[in-house]
Amino acid sequence: MKDNSLPTRDRILQAAGKLFHRDGIRAVSVDAIAEKAGVTKRTLYYHFRSKDDLIAAHLQTRDEPNLALFKRWFDEAEGDVSGKVAGIFRQLAHSARSAKWKGCGFLRTSVELINLPGHPALVVARAHKKRVEDWLASTFTKAGASSEAASLARQVMLLLDGAFSVVLLHRDPSYMETAAEAAADLVRHGISNSNLSAVPPTGRTT
Amino acid sequence: MKDNSLPTRDRILQAAGKLFHRDGIRAVSVDAIAEKAGVTKRTLYYHFRSKDDLIAAHLQTRDEPNLALFKRWFDEAEGDVSGKVAGIFRQLAHSARSAKWKGCGFLRTSVELINLPGHPALVVARAHKKRVEDWLASTFTKAGASSEAASLARQVMLLLDGAFSVVLLHRDPSYMETAAEAAADLVRHGISNSNLSAVPPTGRTT
DNA sequence: CCAAGTATACCGGGTAGTGAATATACACGC
DNA sequence: GCGTGTATATTCACTACCCGGTATACTTGG
């Protein structure tokens, strides 16, 4: 019955990912995941110590690809840094038009588990968000906004997670465009302010 | 055993509110709510058709007070409109320093139930967020930014809900200050832009 | 043979929601 | 004033099911 050639552990993760995405975390039972993976529950518990561990492992698999996607969208967008940041939001607006779009999995999972302070998935989610923020800060630094880079990165993260939440709640991707404009404004304004009191821009935007 | 003099329905809502706030929606059982309210589960089901209805009714009780709080924080803050908007975030930063703070109940509940498209609580949550956004837009209009008011209100909502999410995830209220600065920047910039091409400010701030 | 991996069948506990009966309170005829 | 009817409000006991996790035994590849 193993129509899928992936190793068992990966098949479980893949099945869990689909179900978590579609129905949320708590709404999905271990039995359902095992069945979807074509595996018995006992096998699942051989590969993962608990459901909580499985949740964390699932988020871990999304960390790297998610960040890579943001980087690609940034690189492929036209214009200066502010335009490239806006490009991320515009690509998200595109994704959000799909009926299957469910916002940010890290955010959704965190909210569902926020009342369990030590949950391993929360650690993974926090690390992921920090990675994105750090990457943003580094691009702002490269663009010559060394003194404002950290603050700008935080502001963009606020808009990003806000857009995830608002677009998901209202199912209205136009908020993603609003976020694109706000982010571009803040970045443009922040960088020009920074350049006034900073060394001449030595960073490259490529 | 009715030490509380409230009508039964209100006592149930009060108990549900406390538990939902502390543990989330799905994590709280109807039995737990009934026990906390000092009432039999059957009585709870006399006053509310289902758990889903109870959740929606609970959110409804928070709609008006929540908006009133935002208005009060706005009115009590110093400065022009941008400063007053920032005042809301600064008050939220204060609240967020409490260990019991759990972000925005509307947002948290929505995320937990987002995979149940017709859920009554989602309707209430969307209406609440729209009410806040509409109120913001009206204050921006009064401040003379008629042409940008709607867009500014949306941008502030993005920062607001973003701040709720980010502060909750990282448990770091300083993001609320970052949001305050970003919101003030956007509002100041948006209003001055609007005034360039609008009638002289006839609106009043007080 | 042994270890990695799989299968069946089960456990204790929790879940939303219900059936049937009861208590309370107020309205009406007389 | 008193019985009676009726709607509201509340209780206890119960169903039918789902959940995360496990005990035990079997299969398969090196």
Short mmCIF file of C-alpha atoms (C1' of nucleotides) in Angstrom, two decimals:
data_model
loop_
_atom_site.label_atom_id
_atom_site.label_comp_id
_atom_site.label_asym_id
_atom_site.label_seq_id
_atom_site.Cartn_x
_atom_site.Cartn_y
_atom_site.Cartn_z
CA MET A 1 0.00 0.00 0.00
CA LYS A 2 3.06 2.27 0.00
CA ASP A 3 2.22 4.06 -3.22
CA ASN A 4 4.45 6.85 -1.96
CA SER A 5 8.17 6.10 -2.17
CA LEU A 6 9.19 8.43 0.66
CA PRO A 7 10.59 6.98 3.88
CA THR A 8 7.92 6.31 6.45
CA ARG A 9 8.84 9.22 8.68
CA ASP A 10 8.58 11.67 5.81
CA ARG A 11 5.28 10.23 4.67
CA ILE A 12 3.91 10.82 8.16
CA LEU A 13 5.20 14.39 8.15
CA GLN A 14 3.68 14.98 4.74
CA ALA A 15 0.29 13.65 5.80
CA ALA A 16 0.40 15.64 9.02
CA GLY A 17 1.27 18.77 7.07
CA LYS A 18 -1.72 18.43 4.80
CA LEU A 19 -4.15 17.79 7.62
CA PHE A 20 -2.75 20.46 9.94
CA HIS A 21 -2.99 22.93 7.10
CA ARG A 22 -6.54 22.01 6.24
CA ASP A 23 -8.08 21.57 9.68
CA GLY A 24 -5.75 23.08 12.26
CA ILE A 25 -3.71 21.33 14.94
CA ARG A 26 -6.07 20.30 17.70
CA ALA A 27 -8.79 19.40 15.23
CA VAL A 28 -6.60 16.69 13.69
CA SER A 29 -6.28 13.38 15.52
CA VAL A 30 -3.24 11.18 15.51
CA ASP A 31 -5.42 8.42 14.07
CA ALA A 32 -6.34 10.60 11.12
CA ILE A 33 -2.69 11.40 10.42
CA ALA A 34 -1.69 7.75 10.63
CA GLU A 35 -4.47 6.72 8.30
CA LYS A 36 -3.64 9.43 5.78
CA ALA A 37 0.00 8.37 5.84
CA GLY A 38 -0.98 4.75 5.22
CA VAL A 39 0.55 3.70 8.50
CA THR A 40 -0.74 2.42 11.78
CA LYS A 41 -0.80 4.63 14.80
CA ARG A 42 1.77 2.47 16.52
CA THR A 43 4.20 3.10 13.69
CA LEU A 44 3.64 6.83 14.01
CA TYR A 45 4.51 6.57 17.68
CA TYR A 46 7.64 4.68 16.75
CA HIS A 47 8.87 7.68 14.73
CA PHE A 48 7.56 10.46 16.98
CA ARG A 49 7.47 10.48 20.73
CA SER A 50 4.13 12.28 20.94
CA LYS A 51 1.68 14.35 18.97
CA ASP A 52 3.35 17.46 20.34
CA ASP A 53 6.71 16.33 18.97
CA LEU A 54 5.11 15.63 15.62
CA ILE A 55 3.68 19.15 15.52
CA ALA A 56 7.08 20.64 16.25
CA ALA A 57 8.77 18.41 13.68
CA HIS A 58 6.21 19.45 11.11
CA LEU A 59 6.84 23.15 11.70
CA GLN A 60 10.57 22.48 11.49
CA THR A 61 10.13 21.13 7.96
CA ARG A 62 8.46 24.39 6.94
CA ASP A 63 11.10 26.70 8.42
CA GLU A 64 13.70 26.59 5.68
CA PRO A 65 11.40 26.49 2.63
CA ASN A 66 9.30 29.35 3.97
CA LEU A 67 12.29 31.62 4.45
CA ALA A 68 13.65 30.63 1.04
CA LEU A 69 10.37 31.63 -0.54
CA PHE A 70 10.49 35.08 1.05
CA LYS A 71 14.05 35.50 -0.19
CA ARG A 72 13.10 34.49 -3.71
CA TRP A 73 10.14 36.86 -3.78
CA PHE A 74 12.36 39.64 -2.51
CA ASP A 75 15.06 38.97 -5.10
CA GLU A 76 12.67 38.67 -8.00
CA ALA A 77 10.84 41.94 -7.24
CA GLU A 78 11.66 45.14 -9.12
CA GLY A 79 12.91 48.41 -7.67
CA ASP A 80 14.85 49.40 -4.58
CA VAL A 81 14.67 47.72 -1.19
CA SER A 82 11.30 49.23 -0.37
CA GLY A 83 9.91 47.91 -3.63
CA LYS A 84 11.40 44.49 -3.06
CA VAL A 85 9.87 44.26 0.40
CA ALA A 86 6.55 45.29 -1.09
CA GLY A 87 7.09 42.51 -3.62
CA ILE A 88 6.90 39.93 -0.83
CA PHE A 89 3.49 41.22 0.19
CA ARG A 90 2.31 41.32 -3.41
CA GLN A 91 3.27 37.68 -3.88
CA LEU A 92 1.45 36.86 -0.67
CA ALA A 93 -1.58 38.71 -2.01
CA HIS A 94 -1.44 36.39 -4.98
CA SER A 95 -1.24 33.28 -2.80
CA ALA A 96 -4.04 34.54 -0.60
CA ARG A 97 -6.43 34.59 -3.51
CA SER A 98 -6.54 30.81 -3.41
CA ALA A 99 -9.41 29.40 -1.37
CA LYS A 100 -6.97 26.94 0.20
CA TRP A 101 -4.71 29.66 1.55
CA LYS A 102 -4.65 29.58 5.35
CA GLY A 103 -2.29 32.36 6.35
CA CYS A 104 0.92 31.56 8.19
CA GLY A 105 1.15 28.07 9.63
CA PHE A 106 3.63 29.16 12.28
CA LEU A 107 1.29 31.87 13.47
CA ARG A 108 -1.82 29.70 13.39
CA THR A 109 -0.11 26.89 15.24
CA SER A 110 1.32 29.25 17.83
CA VAL A 111 -2.05 30.78 18.58
CA GLU A 112 -3.60 27.35 19.03
CA LEU A 113 -0.89 26.28 21.45
CA ILE A 114 -0.14 29.57 23.18
CA ASN A 115 -1.69 28.40 26.42
CA LEU A 116 0.89 25.60 26.68
CA PRO A 117 3.95 27.71 27.46
CA GLY A 118 6.63 25.06 27.07
CA HIS A 119 5.31 23.49 23.89
CA PRO A 120 8.14 22.52 21.51
CA ALA A 121 6.25 23.89 18.51
CA LEU A 122 6.29 27.35 20.06
CA VAL A 123 10.07 27.24 20.21
CA VAL A 124 10.26 26.36 16.52
CA ALA A 125 7.76 29.07 15.58
CA ARG A 126 9.56 31.77 17.52
CA ALA A 127 12.88 30.79 15.96
CA HIS A 128 11.37 30.90 12.48
CA LYS A 129 9.92 34.38 12.97
CA LYS A 130 13.22 35.59 14.33
CA ARG A 131 15.05 34.15 11.33
CA VAL A 132 12.81 36.07 8.97
CA GLU A 133 13.23 39.24 10.99
CA ASP A 134 17.01 38.84 11.08
CA TRP A 135 17.15 38.29 7.35
CA LEU A 136 15.09 41.45 6.79
CA ALA A 137 17.39 43.40 9.09
CA SER A 138 20.42 42.21 7.18
CA THR A 139 18.97 43.32 3.85
CA PHE A 140 18.19 46.75 5.31
CA THR A 141 21.70 47.00 6.61
CA LYS A 142 23.08 46.11 3.19
CA ALA A 143 20.85 48.83 1.71
CA GLY A 144 22.55 51.41 3.90
CA ALA A 145 20.12 51.71 6.78
CA SER A 146 22.44 50.37 9.43
CA SER A 147 21.09 52.49 12.27
CA GLU A 148 17.43 51.78 11.45
CA ALA A 149 17.73 48.24 10.12
CA ALA A 150 16.62 46.41 13.26
CA SER A 151 13.68 48.70 13.88
CA LEU A 152 12.58 48.54 10.25
CA ALA A 153 12.74 44.76 10.27
CA ARG A 154 10.49 44.71 13.32
CA GLN A 155 8.00 47.05 11.68
CA VAL A 156 7.87 44.91 8.55
CA MET A 157 7.32 41.80 10.69
CA LEU A 158 4.40 43.53 12.38
CA LEU A 159 2.87 44.30 9.00
CA LEU A 160 3.59 40.79 7.78
CA ASP A 161 1.98 38.97 10.68
CA GLY A 162 -0.78 41.54 10.80
CA ALA A 163 -1.52 40.95 7.15
CA PHE A 164 -1.57 37.19 7.69
CA SER A 165 -4.12 37.61 10.46
CA VAL A 166 -6.32 40.24 8.84
CA VAL A 167 -6.40 38.68 5.40
CA LEU A 168 -7.22 35.32 6.91
CA LEU A 169 -10.02 36.72 9.06
CA HIS A 170 -11.69 38.85 6.39
CA ARG A 171 -10.64 36.65 3.48
CA ASP A 172 -9.76 39.86 1.65
CA PRO A 173 -6.36 39.82 -0.08
CA SER A 174 -6.53 43.56 -0.72
CA TYR A 175 -5.24 44.05 2.82
CA MET A 176 -2.05 42.44 1.56
CA GLU A 177 -1.69 45.30 -0.94
CA THR A 178 -2.33 47.79 1.83
CA ALA A 179 0.44 46.13 3.82
CA ALA A 180 2.72 46.31 0.77
CA GLU A 181 2.22 50.07 0.57
CA ALA A 182 2.68 50.60 4.28
CA ALA A 183 5.85 48.50 4.32
CA ALA A 184 7.28 50.34 1.30
CA ASP A 185 6.52 53.70 2.93
CA LEU A 186 8.14 52.74 6.21
CA VAL A 187 11.22 51.25 4.56
CA ARG A 188 11.71 54.18 2.17
CA HIS A 189 11.26 56.68 4.97
CA GLY A 190 13.43 54.70 7.37
CA ILE A 191 16.31 54.28 4.94
CA SER A 192 16.42 57.92 3.88
CA ASN A 193 16.38 58.99 7.52
CA SER A 194 19.19 56.60 8.27
CA ASN A 195 21.32 57.82 5.38
CA LEU A 196 21.26 61.38 6.69
CA SER A 197 23.43 60.46 9.63
CA ALA A 198 25.23 57.42 8.29
CA VAL A 199 28.28 56.75 6.18
CA PRO A 200 27.65 57.01 2.44
CA PRO A 201 25.85 53.89 1.19
CA THR A 202 28.50 51.26 0.65
CA GLY A 203 26.00 48.39 0.61
CA ARG A 204 24.81 46.98 -2.66
CA THR A 205 21.25 46.23 -3.66
CA THR A 206 22.25 44.27 -6.76
CA MET B 1 -24.23 27.99 46.06
CA LYS B 2 -25.10 31.02 43.93
CA ASP B 3 -22.67 33.38 45.58
CA ASN B 4 -22.89 35.47 42.42
CA SER B 5 -26.06 37.51 42.06
CA LEU B 6 -25.94 37.73 38.25
CA PRO B 7 -28.62 36.02 36.19
CA THR B 8 -27.68 32.49 35.23
CA ARG B 9 -27.02 33.29 31.59
CA ASP B 10 -24.59 36.03 32.54
CA ARG B 11 -22.85 33.84 35.07
CA ILE B 12 -22.29 31.25 32.34
CA LEU B 13 -20.92 33.91 30.00
CA GLN B 14 -18.64 35.19 32.72
CA ALA B 15 -17.30 31.74 33.49
CA ALA B 16 -16.84 30.97 29.81
CA GLY B 17 -14.99 34.25 29.35
CA LYS B 18 -12.51 33.47 32.08
CA LEU B 19 -11.81 29.96 30.83
CA PHE B 20 -11.65 30.89 27.15
CA HIS B 21 -9.20 33.63 28.02
CA ARG B 22 -7.02 31.38 30.12
CA ASP B 23 -7.02 28.19 28.05
CA GLY B 24 -8.36 28.97 24.58
CA ILE B 25 -11.57 27.85 22.94
CA ARG B 26 -11.16 24.23 21.95
CA ALA B 27 -9.19 23.44 25.08
CA VAL B 28 -12.14 24.35 27.29
CA SER B 29 -14.93 21.80 27.64
CA VAL B 30 -18.56 22.62 28.13
CA ASP B 31 -18.42 20.65 31.37
CA ALA B 32 -15.66 22.88 32.69
CA ILE B 33 -17.63 26.02 31.89
CA ALA B 34 -20.76 24.67 33.54
CA GLU B 35 -18.86 23.71 36.66
CA LYS B 36 -17.13 27.08 36.88
CA ALA B 37 -20.50 28.81 36.51
CA GLY B 38 -21.97 26.65 39.29
CA VAL B 39 -24.55 25.26 36.91
CA THR B 40 -25.39 21.92 35.36
CA LYS B 41 -24.37 21.29 31.80
CA ARG B 42 -28.01 20.78 30.95
CA THR B 43 -28.78 24.29 32.19
CA LEU B 44 -26.04 25.69 30.00
CA TYR B 45 -27.66 23.99 27.02
CA TYR B 46 -30.95 25.58 28.01
CA HIS B 47 -29.47 29.06 27.66
CA PHE B 48 -27.24 28.37 24.64
CA ARG B 49 -28.06 26.17 21.72
CA SER B 50 -24.53 24.81 21.41
CA LYS B 51 -20.95 25.43 22.40
CA ASP B 52 -20.49 27.32 19.14
CA ASP B 53 -23.33 29.66 20.02
CA LEU B 54 -21.83 30.21 23.45
CA ILE B 55 -18.50 31.14 21.90
CA ALA B 56 -20.18 33.67 19.62
CA ALA B 57 -22.24 35.09 22.49
CA HIS B 58 -19.09 35.46 24.55
CA LEU B 59 -17.31 37.41 21.81
CA GLN B 60 -20.38 39.59 21.44
CA THR B 61 -20.09 40.65 25.07
CA ARG B 62 -16.54 41.82 24.42
CA ASP B 63 -17.30 43.83 21.28
CA GLU B 64 -18.60 47.04 22.82
CA PRO B 65 -16.25 47.25 25.83
CA ASN B 66 -13.20 46.59 23.66
CA LEU B 67 -14.01 49.37 21.24
CA ALA B 68 -14.81 51.73 24.11
CA LEU B 69 -11.41 51.02 25.59
CA PHE B 70 -9.65 51.93 22.34
CA LYS B 71 -11.64 55.15 22.17
CA ARG B 72 -10.75 56.05 25.73
CA TRP B 73 -7.06 55.39 25.16
CA PHE B 74 -7.17 57.48 22.00
CA ASP B 75 -8.94 60.36 23.73
CA GLU B 76 -6.68 60.36 26.77
CA ALA B 77 -3.43 60.39 24.76
CA GLU B 78 -1.51 63.62 24.17
CA GLY B 79 -0.65 65.21 20.84
CA ASP B 80 -2.17 65.17 17.38
CA VAL B 81 -3.96 62.26 15.75
CA SER B 82 -0.75 60.37 15.08
CA GLY B 83 0.20 60.69 18.75
CA LYS B 84 -3.23 59.62 19.88
CA VAL B 85 -3.11 56.50 17.71
CA ALA B 86 0.32 55.74 19.11
CA GLY B 87 -1.25 56.15 22.54
CA ILE B 88 -3.45 53.13 21.91
CA PHE B 89 -0.39 50.98 21.22
CA ARG B 90 1.39 52.36 24.25
CA GLN B 91 -1.54 51.42 26.48
CA LEU B 92 -1.52 47.98 24.91
CA ALA B 93 2.19 47.72 25.64
CA HIS B 94 1.32 48.39 29.26
CA SER B 95 -1.37 45.68 29.30
CA ALA B 96 0.93 43.24 27.55
CA ARG B 97 3.40 43.40 30.41
CA SER B 98 1.01 41.38 32.54
CA ALA B 99 1.68 37.65 32.47
CA LYS B 100 -2.05 37.07 32.08
CA TRP B 101 -2.28 39.10 28.89
CA LYS B 102 -3.28 36.91 25.96
CA GLY B 103 -3.46 39.24 22.98
CA CYS B 104 -6.74 39.88 21.22
CA GLY B 105 -9.50 37.45 22.04
CA PHE B 106 -11.23 38.05 18.73
CA LEU B 107 -8.08 37.23 16.83
CA ARG B 108 -7.20 34.19 18.90
CA THR B 109 -10.70 32.79 18.66
CA SER B 110 -10.85 33.41 14.92
CA VAL B 111 -7.61 31.61 14.28
CA GLU B 112 -8.76 28.62 16.30
CA LEU B 113 -12.02 28.40 14.34
CA ILE B 114 -10.85 29.56 10.91
CA ASN B 115 -11.29 26.10 9.44
CA LEU B 116 -15.02 26.19 10.22
CA PRO B 117 -16.05 28.78 7.63
CA GLY B 118 -19.62 29.40 8.77
CA HIS B 119 -18.89 29.58 12.48
CA PRO B 120 -21.01 32.26 14.21
CA ALA B 121 -18.04 33.47 16.23
CA LEU B 122 -16.22 34.36 13.01
CA VAL B 123 -19.08 36.64 12.03
CA VAL B 124 -18.88 38.44 15.36
CA ALA B 125 -15.10 38.74 15.17
CA ARG B 126 -15.15 40.16 11.65
CA ALA B 127 -17.80 42.69 12.61
CA HIS B 128 -15.78 43.78 15.63
CA LYS B 129 -12.61 44.32 13.61
CA LYS B 130 -14.57 46.27 11.03
CA ARG B 131 -16.08 48.45 13.73
CA VAL B 132 -12.63 49.34 15.03
CA GLU B 133 -11.40 50.05 11.53
CA ASP B 134 -14.42 52.22 10.75
CA TRP B 135 -13.94 54.19 13.94
CA LEU B 136 -10.28 54.78 13.05
CA ALA B 137 -11.25 55.92 9.57
CA SER B 138 -13.75 58.38 11.00
CA THR B 139 -11.15 59.91 13.31
CA PHE B 140 -8.73 60.29 10.39
CA THR B 141 -11.45 61.95 8.35
CA LYS B 142 -12.18 64.36 11.20
CA ALA B 143 -8.46 65.14 11.32
CA GLY B 144 -8.58 66.27 7.72
CA ALA B 145 -7.32 63.20 5.90
CA SER B 146 -10.53 62.46 4.05
CA SER B 147 -8.88 61.02 0.97
CA GLU B 148 -6.48 58.78 2.90
CA ALA B 149 -8.62 57.96 5.89
CA ALA B 150 -9.78 54.52 4.78
CA SER B 151 -6.32 53.42 3.70
CA LEU B 152 -4.73 54.71 6.90
CA ALA B 153 -7.29 52.91 9.03
CA ARG B 154 -6.46 49.66 7.24
CA GLN B 155 -2.75 50.19 7.78
CA VAL B 156 -3.25 50.82 11.48
CA MET B 157 -5.39 47.69 11.75
CA LEU B 158 -2.58 45.69 10.16
CA LEU B 159 -0.14 47.03 12.73
CA LEU B 160 -2.62 46.43 15.53
CA ASP B 161 -3.35 42.82 14.71
CA GLY B 162 0.28 42.25 13.83
CA ALA B 163 1.32 43.58 17.21
CA PHE B 164 -1.20 41.35 18.97
CA SER B 165 0.24 38.32 17.19
CA VAL B 166 3.92 39.15 17.48
CA VAL B 167 3.83 40.29 21.10
CA LEU B 168 1.88 37.19 22.05
CA LEU B 169 4.27 34.86 20.26
CA HIS B 170 7.50 36.40 21.53
CA ARG B 171 6.05 37.66 24.79
CA ASP B 172 7.94 40.88 24.13
CA PRO B 173 5.87 44.07 24.67
CA SER B 174 8.57 46.20 23.06
CA TYR B 175 7.09 45.25 19.69
CA MET B 176 4.06 47.22 20.81
CA GLU B 177 6.24 50.33 21.03
CA THR B 178 7.64 49.57 17.58
CA ALA B 179 4.08 49.38 16.31
CA ALA B 180 3.29 52.69 18.01
CA GLU B 181 6.12 54.39 16.13
CA ALA B 182 5.22 52.80 12.81
CA ALA B 183 1.57 53.78 13.20
CA ALA B 184 2.46 57.35 14.15
CA ASP B 185 4.78 57.61 11.13
CA LEU B 186 2.17 56.29 8.72
CA VAL B 187 -0.60 58.49 10.10
CA ARG B 188 1.52 61.64 10.16
CA HIS B 189 2.75 61.00 6.64
CA GLY B 190 -0.69 60.03 5.37
CA ILE B 191 -2.43 63.06 6.80
CA SER B 192 0.09 65.60 5.52
CA ASN B 193 -0.09 64.02 2.06
CA SER B 194 -3.85 64.19 2.15
CA ASN B 195 -3.91 67.84 3.18
CA LEU B 196 -1.88 68.85 0.12
CA SER B 197 -4.77 68.05 -2.18
CA ALA B 198 -7.73 68.43 0.13
CA VAL B 199 -9.87 71.27 1.35
CA PRO B 200 -8.41 73.16 4.30
CA PRO B 201 -8.88 71.14 7.49
CA THR B 202 -12.38 71.82 8.71
CA GLY B 203 -12.45 68.75 10.94
CA ARG B 204 -11.85 69.03 14.65
CA THR B 205 -9.57 66.85 16.74
CA THR B 206 -11.17 67.37 20.08
"C1'" DC C 1 19.58 -14.20 15.42
"C1'" DC C 2 18.63 -9.54 16.13
"C1'" DA C 3 17.05 -5.06 15.61
"C1'" DA C 4 14.05 -1.96 13.03
"C1'" DG C 5 9.68 -1.47 11.92
"C1'" DT C 6 4.74 -2.80 11.61
"C1'" DA C 7 -0.03 -4.62 12.94
"C1'" DT C 8 -4.01 -5.51 16.02
"C1'" DA C 9 -6.42 -4.58 19.71
"C1'" DC C 10 -7.06 -2.24 23.65
"C1'" DC C 11 -7.27 1.41 27.84
"C1'" DG C 12 -8.67 5.08 30.66
"C1'" DG C 13 -10.41 9.31 30.22
"C1'" DG C 14 -12.74 13.10 28.02
"C1'" DT C 15 -16.27 15.09 24.57
"C1'" DA C 16 -20.63 17.54 22.95
"C1'" DG C 17 -25.03 16.96 23.42
"C1'" DT C 18 -29.79 14.76 25.25
"C1'" DG C 19 -34.12 12.48 27.75
"C1'" DA C 20 -37.04 12.63 31.35
"C1'" DA C 21 -38.28 14.51 35.37
"C1'" DT C 22 -38.62 18.32 38.54
"C1'" DA C 23 -38.92 23.00 40.66
"C1'" DT C 24 -40.44 27.77 40.47
"C1'" DA C 25 -43.43 31.55 39.37
"C1'" DC C 26 -46.92 33.94 37.68
"C1'" DA C 27 -52.02 34.11 35.35
"C1'" DC C 28 -56.57 32.85 35.49
"C1'" DG C 29 -61.36 31.00 36.70
"C1'" DC C 30 -64.20 30.69 40.54
"C1'" DG D 1 -58.04 32.38 48.77
"C1'" DC D 2 -57.37 28.40 46.21
"C1'" DG D 3 -56.66 25.16 42.81
"C1'" DT D 4 -55.02 24.69 38.14
"C1'" DG D 5 -52.56 25.57 33.88
"C1'" DT D 6 -48.51 26.89 31.55
"C1'" DA D 7 -43.93 28.74 30.47
"C1'" DT D 8 -39.50 29.24 32.35
"C1'" DA D 9 -35.64 27.35 34.56
"C1'" DT D 10 -32.95 23.73 36.46
"C1'" DT D 11 -31.26 18.97 37.77
"C1'" DC D 12 -29.39 14.00 37.37
"C1'" DA D 13 -28.23 10.49 34.71
"C1'" DC D 14 -27.01 8.98 30.34
"C1'" DT D 15 -25.47 8.06 25.35
"C1'" DA D 16 -22.41 7.46 21.75
"C1'" DC D 17 -18.21 8.58 20.35
"C1'" DC D 18 -13.36 10.27 19.99
"C1'" DC D 19 -8.76 11.01 21.91
"C1'" DG D 20 -3.71 10.28 22.88
"C1'" DG D 21 -1.07 6.74 24.02
"C1'" DT D 22 0.32 1.66 24.89
"C1'" DA D 23 0.90 -3.73 25.51
"C1'" DT D 24 1.84 -7.36 22.92
"C1'" DA D 25 2.91 -9.95 19.17
"C1'" DC D 26 4.34 -10.37 14.42
"C1'" DT D 27 7.31 -9.45 10.05
"C1'" DT D 28 11.26 -8.50 7.53
"C1'" DG D 29 16.14 -7.35 6.12
"C1'" DG D 30 21.04 -7.70 7.23
#
